[in-house]
Amino acid sequence: MSLRIGIVGLPNVGKSTLFNALTRAGAQVAPYPFTTVDPNVGIVPLEDERLEWLAELVKPERVVPASIEFVDIAGLVRGAHKGEGLGNQFLHHIRTVDAIVLVARAFEDPGVAHVAGVLDPLADIDTVDTELILADLGTVERRGERTRAQAKAKPKEYAAELEFLERLAANLNAGHRSSTLRRDEGEQAVLDELFLLTEKPRLYVVNVGEGQLADVDGQLAPVRELAAVEGAPVLAICAKLEAELAEWVADEARAYRYELRLSASGLQEIVRAAYSLLDLITFMTAVGGKEVRAWQIRRGTTAVKAAGKVHSDMERGFIRAEVVAYEALRHHGSLAAAREHGLLCIEGRDYVVQDGDVIQFRFNV
């Protein structure tokens, strides 16, 4: 499955414009709240010169790059945790994503009113956080009620969980996201069952006007200070410009970005930030002359778990992984040459997959 990222924020901050810039999906954009009702979804294949080179070498029937699924989620308003606006739908859709891109508005446009009447990226973020925290508090309180009922018959069995839920509720009541609370392995198992919104990794996008790109540091400073506490990435992106450039010829768009001193597209910046945030790497497989494919996994994933990413049968019947690093393969020009130089390694189930590994899994059916 693709990495799934939700684009969230208040109405009229440019979420759908950013979504269109990233996916070229043509989602409706209008200067009033709740243009997005049901979430727009777009899957974006990721460019990777390593996969392209491997495909040139193997010449397969099919090349399948890694991808990211972006979800443009309905705008959130104050009171969303109680169902205000499209709150219930908004909160439900956030639960299904791997990470959040939280969009805050810094651009001025008299034709697009800010829902709060004033431009303040930190206030945008605070409103979103408040609603997510309150929604999570409701989830935790409901879990606490259920656990207390179960504890009447088995008080010792549920004592630790109740203590943790009380600490978690107190943390949320104090205005802190659940991700800030320390937890042990057993407590993490409880959190995994709750699917809390404030557990989601996030990166911040400050949506600026084209004229503000010259002073990006000034636009980002307050949000960077906030994000530094949690170690979250912060990007300044002009969503309107990126949506326009997405329709240009690639060379012309690249040249215009160069004039603006932009080293990468908004999509490239978000992909890099998301990979870093989630600690993702890519490995590749080549199946005969049929398919070359890139796969996303967490850094530190073992060979047997990576095999399961390809197919559950491979994980169950895992025998070994035949691994060659991309750089070694490219240097020698072929799998046969890499093997001759002793660079094709036979690895067991506990081998930790590295970024750029080209792997063939051997398994019993």
CSV table of C-alpha atoms in Angstrom, one decimal:
chain,number,residue,atom,x,y,z
A,1,MET,CA,0.0,0.0,0.0
A,2,SER,CA,1.0,3.6,-0.6
A,3,LEU,CA,2.1,5.9,2.2
A,4,ARG,CA,-1.0,7.8,3.1
A,5,ILE,CA,-0.8,11.5,4.0
A,6,GLY,CA,-3.7,13.7,5.0
A,7,ILE,CA,-3.7,17.4,4.2
A,8,VAL,CA,-5.5,19.2,7.0
A,9,GLY,CA,-6.2,22.7,8.2
A,10,LEU,CA,-8.9,25.4,8.5
A,11,PRO,CA,-11.2,26.3,5.6
A,12,ASN,CA,-9.7,28.6,3.0
A,13,VAL,CA,-6.1,28.1,3.9
A,14,GLY,CA,-5.2,26.5,0.5
A,15,LYS,CA,-5.5,22.7,1.3
A,16,SER,CA,-7.2,21.8,-2.0
A,17,THR,CA,-4.9,24.1,-4.0
A,18,LEU,CA,-1.9,22.3,-2.4
A,19,PHE,CA,-3.6,19.0,-3.1
A,20,ASN,CA,-4.0,19.9,-6.8
A,21,ALA,CA,-0.3,21.1,-7.0
A,22,LEU,CA,0.8,17.7,-5.6
A,23,THR,CA,-1.5,15.4,-7.5
A,24,ARG,CA,-2.7,17.4,-10.6
A,25,ALA,CA,-6.1,15.9,-9.6
A,26,GLY,CA,-8.2,19.0,-10.3
A,27,ALA,CA,-10.0,19.2,-7.0
A,28,GLN,CA,-12.6,22.0,-6.7
A,29,VAL,CA,-11.2,25.2,-5.3
A,30,ALA,CA,-13.5,28.1,-4.2
A,31,PRO,CA,-13.2,31.1,-1.9
A,32,TYR,CA,-15.7,29.8,0.7
A,33,PRO,CA,-15.6,27.1,3.4
A,34,PHE,CA,-16.3,23.4,2.9
A,35,THR,CA,-15.6,23.3,-0.8
A,36,THR,CA,-14.2,19.9,0.1
A,37,VAL,CA,-16.9,17.7,1.6
A,38,ASP,CA,-15.8,14.1,0.8
A,39,PRO,CA,-12.0,13.8,0.8
A,40,ASN,CA,-10.2,14.1,-2.5
A,41,VAL,CA,-7.7,11.3,-3.0
A,42,GLY,CA,-4.7,11.3,-5.4
A,43,ILE,CA,-1.9,8.8,-5.7
A,44,VAL,CA,1.4,10.2,-6.9
A,45,PRO,CA,4.2,8.0,-8.2
A,46,LEU,CA,7.6,9.1,-6.9
A,47,GLU,CA,10.5,9.7,-9.2
A,48,ASP,CA,13.6,7.7,-8.4
A,49,GLU,CA,16.5,7.6,-10.7
A,50,ARG,CA,17.7,4.3,-9.2
A,51,LEU,CA,14.5,2.6,-10.2
A,52,GLU,CA,14.7,4.1,-13.7
A,53,TRP,CA,18.3,2.9,-14.1
A,54,LEU,CA,17.4,-0.6,-12.9
A,55,ALA,CA,14.5,-0.7,-15.4
A,56,GLU,CA,16.9,0.2,-18.2
A,57,LEU,CA,19.1,-2.7,-17.1
A,58,VAL,CA,16.4,-5.3,-16.7
A,59,LYS,CA,14.0,-4.0,-19.4
A,60,PRO,CA,10.9,-5.4,-17.7
A,61,GLU,CA,7.3,-5.4,-18.9
A,62,ARG,CA,6.3,-3.2,-16.0
A,63,VAL,CA,7.9,-0.6,-13.8
A,64,VAL,CA,6.1,0.2,-10.5
A,65,PRO,CA,7.5,3.2,-8.5
A,66,ALA,CA,6.9,3.8,-4.9
A,67,SER,CA,4.0,6.2,-4.4
A,68,ILE,CA,2.3,8.5,-1.9
A,69,GLU,CA,-1.5,8.8,-1.5
A,70,PHE,CA,-2.6,12.3,-0.6
A,71,VAL,CA,-5.9,12.9,1.0
A,72,ASP,CA,-7.4,16.4,0.9
A,73,ILE,CA,-9.6,16.4,4.1
A,74,ALA,CA,-12.5,18.8,4.7
A,75,GLY,CA,-11.7,22.0,6.5
A,76,LEU,CA,-11.9,22.0,10.3
A,77,VAL,CA,-13.6,24.7,12.3
A,78,ARG,CA,-13.8,25.4,16.0
A,79,GLY,CA,-16.2,22.9,17.6
A,80,ALA,CA,-15.3,20.1,15.1
A,81,HIS,CA,-14.9,17.6,18.0
A,82,LYS,CA,-18.6,18.1,18.7
A,83,GLY,CA,-19.5,17.7,15.1
A,84,GLU,CA,-19.5,21.4,14.1
A,85,GLY,CA,-19.0,22.1,10.4
A,86,LEU,CA,-17.9,18.8,8.9
A,87,GLY,CA,-16.1,17.9,12.0
A,88,ASN,CA,-17.1,14.2,12.4
A,89,GLN,CA,-16.2,13.5,8.8
A,90,PHE,CA,-12.9,15.4,9.1
A,91,LEU,CA,-11.9,13.6,12.3
A,92,HIS,CA,-12.8,10.1,10.9
A,93,HIS,CA,-10.7,10.6,7.8
A,94,ILE,CA,-7.6,11.8,9.8
A,95,ARG,CA,-7.6,8.4,11.6
A,96,THR,CA,-6.8,6.6,8.4
A,97,VAL,CA,-3.6,8.4,7.4
A,98,ASP,CA,0.0,7.7,8.3
A,99,ALA,CA,1.0,11.3,8.7
A,100,ILE,CA,-0.5,14.8,8.6
A,101,VAL,CA,0.4,17.8,6.5
A,102,LEU,CA,-1.0,20.7,8.6
A,103,VAL,CA,-1.5,23.7,6.4
A,104,ALA,CA,-1.5,27.2,7.9
A,105,ARG,CA,-2.2,30.4,5.9
A,106,ALA,CA,0.2,33.3,5.5
A,107,PHE,CA,-0.9,34.6,2.0
A,108,GLU,CA,-3.1,37.6,1.6
A,109,ASP,CA,-6.0,37.5,-0.8
A,110,PRO,CA,-9.0,39.9,-0.3
A,111,GLY,CA,-11.0,37.6,-2.5
A,112,VAL,CA,-10.5,34.6,-0.1
A,113,ALA,CA,-11.6,35.4,3.4
A,114,HIS,CA,-9.9,33.8,6.3
A,115,VAL,CA,-12.4,31.9,8.5
A,116,ALA,CA,-11.0,33.7,11.6
A,117,GLY,CA,-10.8,37.1,9.9
A,118,VAL,CA,-7.1,37.5,10.5
A,119,LEU,CA,-3.9,35.9,9.2
A,120,ASP,CA,-2.1,34.1,11.9
A,121,PRO,CA,-0.4,30.8,11.1
A,122,LEU,CA,0.1,29.9,14.8
A,123,ALA,CA,-3.6,30.6,15.5
A,124,ASP,CA,-4.5,28.3,12.6
A,125,ILE,CA,-2.4,25.5,14.1
A,126,ASP,CA,-3.7,26.1,17.6
A,127,THR,CA,-7.3,25.8,16.5
A,128,VAL,CA,-6.6,22.5,14.7
A,129,ASP,CA,-4.6,21.2,17.7
A,130,THR,CA,-7.4,22.1,20.1
A,131,GLU,CA,-10.0,20.2,18.1
A,132,LEU,CA,-7.8,17.2,17.7
A,133,ILE,CA,-7.0,17.1,21.4
A,134,LEU,CA,-10.6,17.5,22.4
A,135,ALA,CA,-11.6,14.7,20.1
A,136,ASP,CA,-8.9,12.4,21.5
A,137,LEU,CA,-10.0,13.3,25.0
A,138,GLY,CA,-13.5,12.0,24.2
A,139,THR,CA,-12.0,8.8,22.8
A,140,VAL,CA,-9.8,8.3,25.9
A,141,GLU,CA,-12.8,9.0,28.3
A,142,ARG,CA,-14.9,6.4,26.5
A,143,ARG,CA,-12.1,3.8,26.7
A,144,GLY,CA,-11.8,4.7,30.4
A,145,GLU,CA,-15.5,4.1,31.1
A,146,ARG,CA,-15.3,0.7,29.4
A,147,THR,CA,-12.1,-0.3,31.2
A,148,ARG,CA,-13.5,0.7,34.6
A,149,ALA,CA,-16.5,-1.5,33.9
A,150,GLN,CA,-14.2,-4.4,33.1
A,151,ALA,CA,-12.1,-3.7,36.2
A,152,LYS,CA,-15.0,-4.3,38.6
A,153,ALA,CA,-14.6,-8.1,38.0
A,154,LYS,CA,-10.8,-8.1,37.6
A,155,PRO,CA,-9.3,-5.0,39.3
A,156,LYS,CA,-5.7,-6.1,39.3
A,157,GLU,CA,-5.7,-7.0,35.6
A,158,TYR,CA,-6.9,-3.5,34.5
A,159,ALA,CA,-5.2,-1.4,37.2
A,160,ALA,CA,-2.2,-0.5,35.0
A,161,GLU,CA,-4.4,0.4,32.0
A,162,LEU,CA,-6.6,2.6,34.1
A,163,GLU,CA,-3.6,4.5,35.6
A,164,PHE,CA,-2.3,5.1,32.1
A,165,LEU,CA,-5.6,6.3,30.7
A,166,GLU,CA,-5.9,8.7,33.6
A,167,ARG,CA,-2.4,10.1,32.9
A,168,LEU,CA,-3.3,10.3,29.2
A,169,ALA,CA,-6.6,12.1,29.9
A,170,ALA,CA,-4.7,14.6,32.2
A,171,ASN,CA,-2.1,15.2,29.5
A,172,LEU,CA,-4.8,16.0,26.9
A,173,ASN,CA,-6.8,18.1,29.4
A,174,ALA,CA,-3.6,20.2,29.9
A,175,GLY,CA,-3.6,20.9,26.1
A,176,HIS,CA,-0.9,18.5,25.2
A,177,ARG,CA,-1.0,16.1,22.3
A,178,SER,CA,-0.9,12.4,23.2
A,179,SER,CA,2.4,12.1,21.3
A,180,THR,CA,4.1,14.1,24.0
A,181,LEU,CA,3.3,11.6,26.7
A,182,ARG,CA,6.0,9.0,27.7
A,183,ARG,CA,4.9,5.4,27.5
A,184,ASP,CA,6.2,1.9,28.0
A,185,GLU,CA,5.6,-1.0,25.7
A,186,GLY,CA,2.3,-2.0,27.3
A,187,GLU,CA,1.0,1.5,27.3
A,188,GLN,CA,1.9,1.8,23.6
A,189,ALA,CA,-0.2,-1.2,22.9
A,190,VAL,CA,-3.2,0.6,24.5
A,191,LEU,CA,-2.4,3.7,22.4
A,192,ASP,CA,-2.3,1.6,19.2
A,193,GLU,CA,-5.8,0.4,19.9
A,194,LEU,CA,-7.1,4.0,20.4
A,195,PHE,CA,-6.1,5.4,17.0
A,196,LEU,CA,-5.6,8.9,18.5
A,197,LEU,CA,-5.5,11.8,16.1
A,198,THR,CA,-2.7,13.6,18.1
A,199,GLU,CA,-0.5,10.5,17.8
A,200,LYS,CA,-0.1,11.1,14.0
A,201,PRO,CA,3.4,12.4,12.9
A,202,ARG,CA,3.0,15.7,11.2
A,203,LEU,CA,4.8,18.3,9.1
A,204,TYR,CA,3.8,21.9,8.8
A,205,VAL,CA,3.3,23.8,5.5
A,206,VAL,CA,3.0,27.6,5.7
A,207,ASN,CA,1.1,28.6,2.6
A,208,VAL,CA,2.6,31.8,1.4
A,209,GLY,CA,2.0,34.2,-1.5
A,210,GLU,CA,4.5,34.3,-4.4
A,211,GLY,CA,5.7,37.7,-3.3
A,212,GLN,CA,6.5,36.3,0.2
A,213,LEU,CA,8.9,33.6,-1.1
A,214,ALA,CA,11.8,36.2,-0.9
A,215,ASP,CA,11.4,36.3,2.9
A,216,VAL,CA,10.7,32.7,3.6
A,217,ASP,CA,12.6,32.8,6.9
A,218,GLY,CA,10.5,35.6,8.2
A,219,GLN,CA,7.3,33.7,7.3
A,220,LEU,CA,8.5,30.5,8.9
A,221,ALA,CA,10.1,31.8,12.1
A,222,PRO,CA,7.1,31.6,14.5
A,223,VAL,CA,6.1,28.1,13.2
A,224,ARG,CA,9.6,26.9,13.3
A,225,GLU,CA,9.9,27.8,16.9
A,226,LEU,CA,6.8,25.8,17.7
A,227,ALA,CA,7.8,22.9,15.6
A,228,ALA,CA,11.3,22.7,17.0
A,229,VAL,CA,9.9,21.5,20.3
A,230,GLU,CA,8.5,18.4,18.6
A,231,GLY,CA,11.1,18.0,15.9
A,232,ALA,CA,8.6,18.5,13.1
A,233,PRO,CA,9.6,19.7,9.6
A,234,VAL,CA,8.3,23.1,8.5
A,235,LEU,CA,8.0,24.1,4.8
A,236,ALA,CA,7.0,27.4,3.1
A,237,ILE,CA,5.1,26.6,-0.1
A,238,CYS,CA,3.2,28.9,-2.4
A,239,ALA,CA,0.4,26.4,-3.2
A,240,LYS,CA,-1.2,28.7,-5.9
A,241,LEU,CA,2.1,28.9,-7.7
A,242,GLU,CA,2.9,25.2,-7.4
A,243,ALA,CA,-0.6,24.4,-8.8
A,244,GLU,CA,0.1,26.6,-11.8
A,245,LEU,CA,3.6,25.3,-12.4
A,246,ALA,CA,2.2,21.7,-12.3
A,247,GLU,CA,0.5,22.5,-15.6
A,248,TRP,CA,3.7,23.9,-17.2
A,249,VAL,CA,6.2,22.0,-19.3
A,250,ALA,CA,8.7,20.5,-16.9
A,251,ASP,CA,11.7,22.4,-18.2
A,252,GLU,CA,9.9,25.8,-18.1
A,253,ALA,CA,8.6,25.1,-14.6
A,254,ARG,CA,12.2,24.2,-13.5
A,255,ALA,CA,13.6,27.4,-15.0
A,256,TYR,CA,11.0,29.6,-13.3
A,257,ARG,CA,11.6,27.9,-10.0
A,258,TYR,CA,15.3,28.7,-10.5
A,259,GLU,CA,14.5,32.4,-11.1
A,260,LEU,CA,12.7,32.3,-7.7
A,261,ARG,CA,15.6,30.5,-6.1
A,262,LEU,CA,13.4,27.4,-5.4
A,263,SER,CA,15.6,24.3,-5.4
A,264,ALA,CA,12.7,21.8,-5.6
A,265,SER,CA,9.0,21.6,-6.3
A,266,GLY,CA,6.5,21.5,-3.5
A,267,LEU,CA,6.0,17.8,-4.1
A,268,GLN,CA,9.7,17.0,-3.8
A,269,GLU,CA,10.0,19.0,-0.6
A,270,ILE,CA,7.0,17.3,1.0
A,271,VAL,CA,8.2,13.8,-0.1
A,272,ARG,CA,11.6,14.4,1.4
A,273,ALA,CA,10.2,15.8,4.6
A,274,ALA,CA,7.7,12.9,4.9
A,275,TYR,CA,10.4,10.3,4.3
A,276,SER,CA,12.5,11.9,7.0
A,277,LEU,CA,9.6,12.3,9.4
A,278,LEU,CA,8.5,8.7,9.1
A,279,ASP,CA,12.1,7.4,8.7
A,280,LEU,CA,11.4,5.6,5.4
A,281,ILE,CA,13.7,4.0,3.0
A,282,THR,CA,13.3,2.4,-0.4
A,283,PHE,CA,14.4,-1.1,-1.6
A,284,MET,CA,13.8,-2.5,-5.1
A,285,THR,CA,12.9,-5.9,-6.5
A,286,ALA,CA,13.4,-7.2,-10.1
A,287,VAL,CA,11.3,-10.2,-11.0
A,288,GLY,CA,12.8,-11.7,-14.2
A,289,GLY,CA,11.9,-9.6,-17.2
A,290,LYS,CA,8.4,-9.0,-15.8
A,291,GLU,CA,8.5,-6.3,-13.2
A,292,VAL,CA,10.8,-3.8,-11.5
A,293,ARG,CA,9.3,-2.3,-8.4
A,294,ALA,CA,10.2,0.1,-5.5
A,295,TRP,CA,9.0,-0.5,-2.0
A,296,GLN,CA,8.7,1.8,1.0
A,297,ILE,CA,9.7,0.5,4.4
A,298,ARG,CA,10.7,1.9,7.8
A,299,ARG,CA,14.4,2.1,8.4
A,300,GLY,CA,15.5,-0.9,10.5
A,301,THR,CA,13.1,-3.3,8.8
A,302,THR,CA,14.5,-6.9,8.6
A,303,ALA,CA,14.6,-9.0,5.4
A,304,VAL,CA,11.8,-11.2,6.5
A,305,LYS,CA,9.5,-8.3,7.2
A,306,ALA,CA,10.5,-6.7,3.9
A,307,ALA,CA,9.6,-9.9,2.2
A,308,GLY,CA,6.2,-9.7,3.8
A,309,LYS,CA,5.8,-6.2,2.3
A,310,VAL,CA,6.1,-7.8,-1.2
A,311,HIS,CA,3.8,-10.8,-0.3
A,312,SER,CA,2.7,-12.5,2.8
A,313,ASP,CA,3.7,-15.9,1.3
A,314,MET,CA,7.3,-14.6,1.1
A,315,GLU,CA,7.4,-13.8,4.8
A,316,ARG,CA,5.8,-17.1,5.9
A,317,GLY,CA,8.1,-19.2,3.7
A,318,PHE,CA,11.2,-17.0,3.8
A,319,ILE,CA,14.5,-18.9,3.1
A,320,ARG,CA,17.0,-16.1,2.3
A,321,ALA,CA,17.4,-12.7,0.6
A,322,GLU,CA,19.9,-12.2,-2.2
A,323,VAL,CA,21.0,-8.6,-1.8
A,324,VAL,CA,23.1,-6.2,-3.8
A,325,ALA,CA,23.5,-2.5,-3.0
A,326,TYR,CA,22.3,-0.2,-5.8
A,327,GLU,CA,25.6,1.7,-6.0
A,328,ALA,CA,27.6,-1.5,-6.3
A,329,LEU,CA,25.2,-2.8,-9.0
A,330,ARG,CA,25.4,0.4,-11.0
A,331,HIS,CA,29.2,0.6,-10.6
A,332,HIS,CA,29.6,-2.9,-12.1
A,333,GLY,CA,26.8,-2.7,-14.6
A,334,SER,CA,25.0,-6.0,-14.1
A,335,LEU,CA,24.0,-8.6,-11.5
A,336,ALA,CA,26.4,-11.1,-13.0
A,337,ALA,CA,29.3,-8.7,-12.6
A,338,ALA,CA,28.3,-7.8,-9.1
A,339,ARG,CA,28.2,-11.5,-8.2
A,340,GLU,CA,31.6,-12.1,-9.7
A,341,HIS,CA,33.0,-9.4,-7.5
A,342,GLY,CA,31.4,-10.9,-4.4
A,343,LEU,CA,28.9,-8.0,-4.0
A,344,LEU,CA,25.8,-10.1,-4.2
A,345,CYS,CA,25.2,-11.2,-0.6
A,346,ILE,CA,23.2,-14.0,0.8
A,347,GLU,CA,21.3,-12.7,3.9
A,348,GLY,CA,19.1,-14.3,6.5
A,349,ARG,CA,15.8,-13.2,8.0
A,350,ASP,CA,17.4,-10.8,10.5
A,351,TYR,CA,19.4,-8.8,7.9
A,352,VAL,CA,18.4,-5.1,8.2
A,353,VAL,CA,17.5,-3.8,4.7
A,354,GLN,CA,19.4,-0.7,3.6
A,355,ASP,CA,18.2,2.2,1.4
A,356,GLY,CA,18.7,1.3,-2.2
A,357,ASP,CA,19.1,-2.5,-1.8
A,358,VAL,CA,18.1,-4.6,-4.8
A,359,ILE,CA,16.7,-7.8,-3.4
A,360,GLN,CA,15.5,-11.2,-4.6
A,361,PHE,CA,13.7,-13.2,-2.0
A,362,ARG,CA,13.8,-17.0,-2.0
A,363,PHE,CA,11.0,-18.7,-0.2
A,364,ASN,CA,8.9,-21.9,0.1
A,365,VAL,CA,5.3,-21.7,-1.0
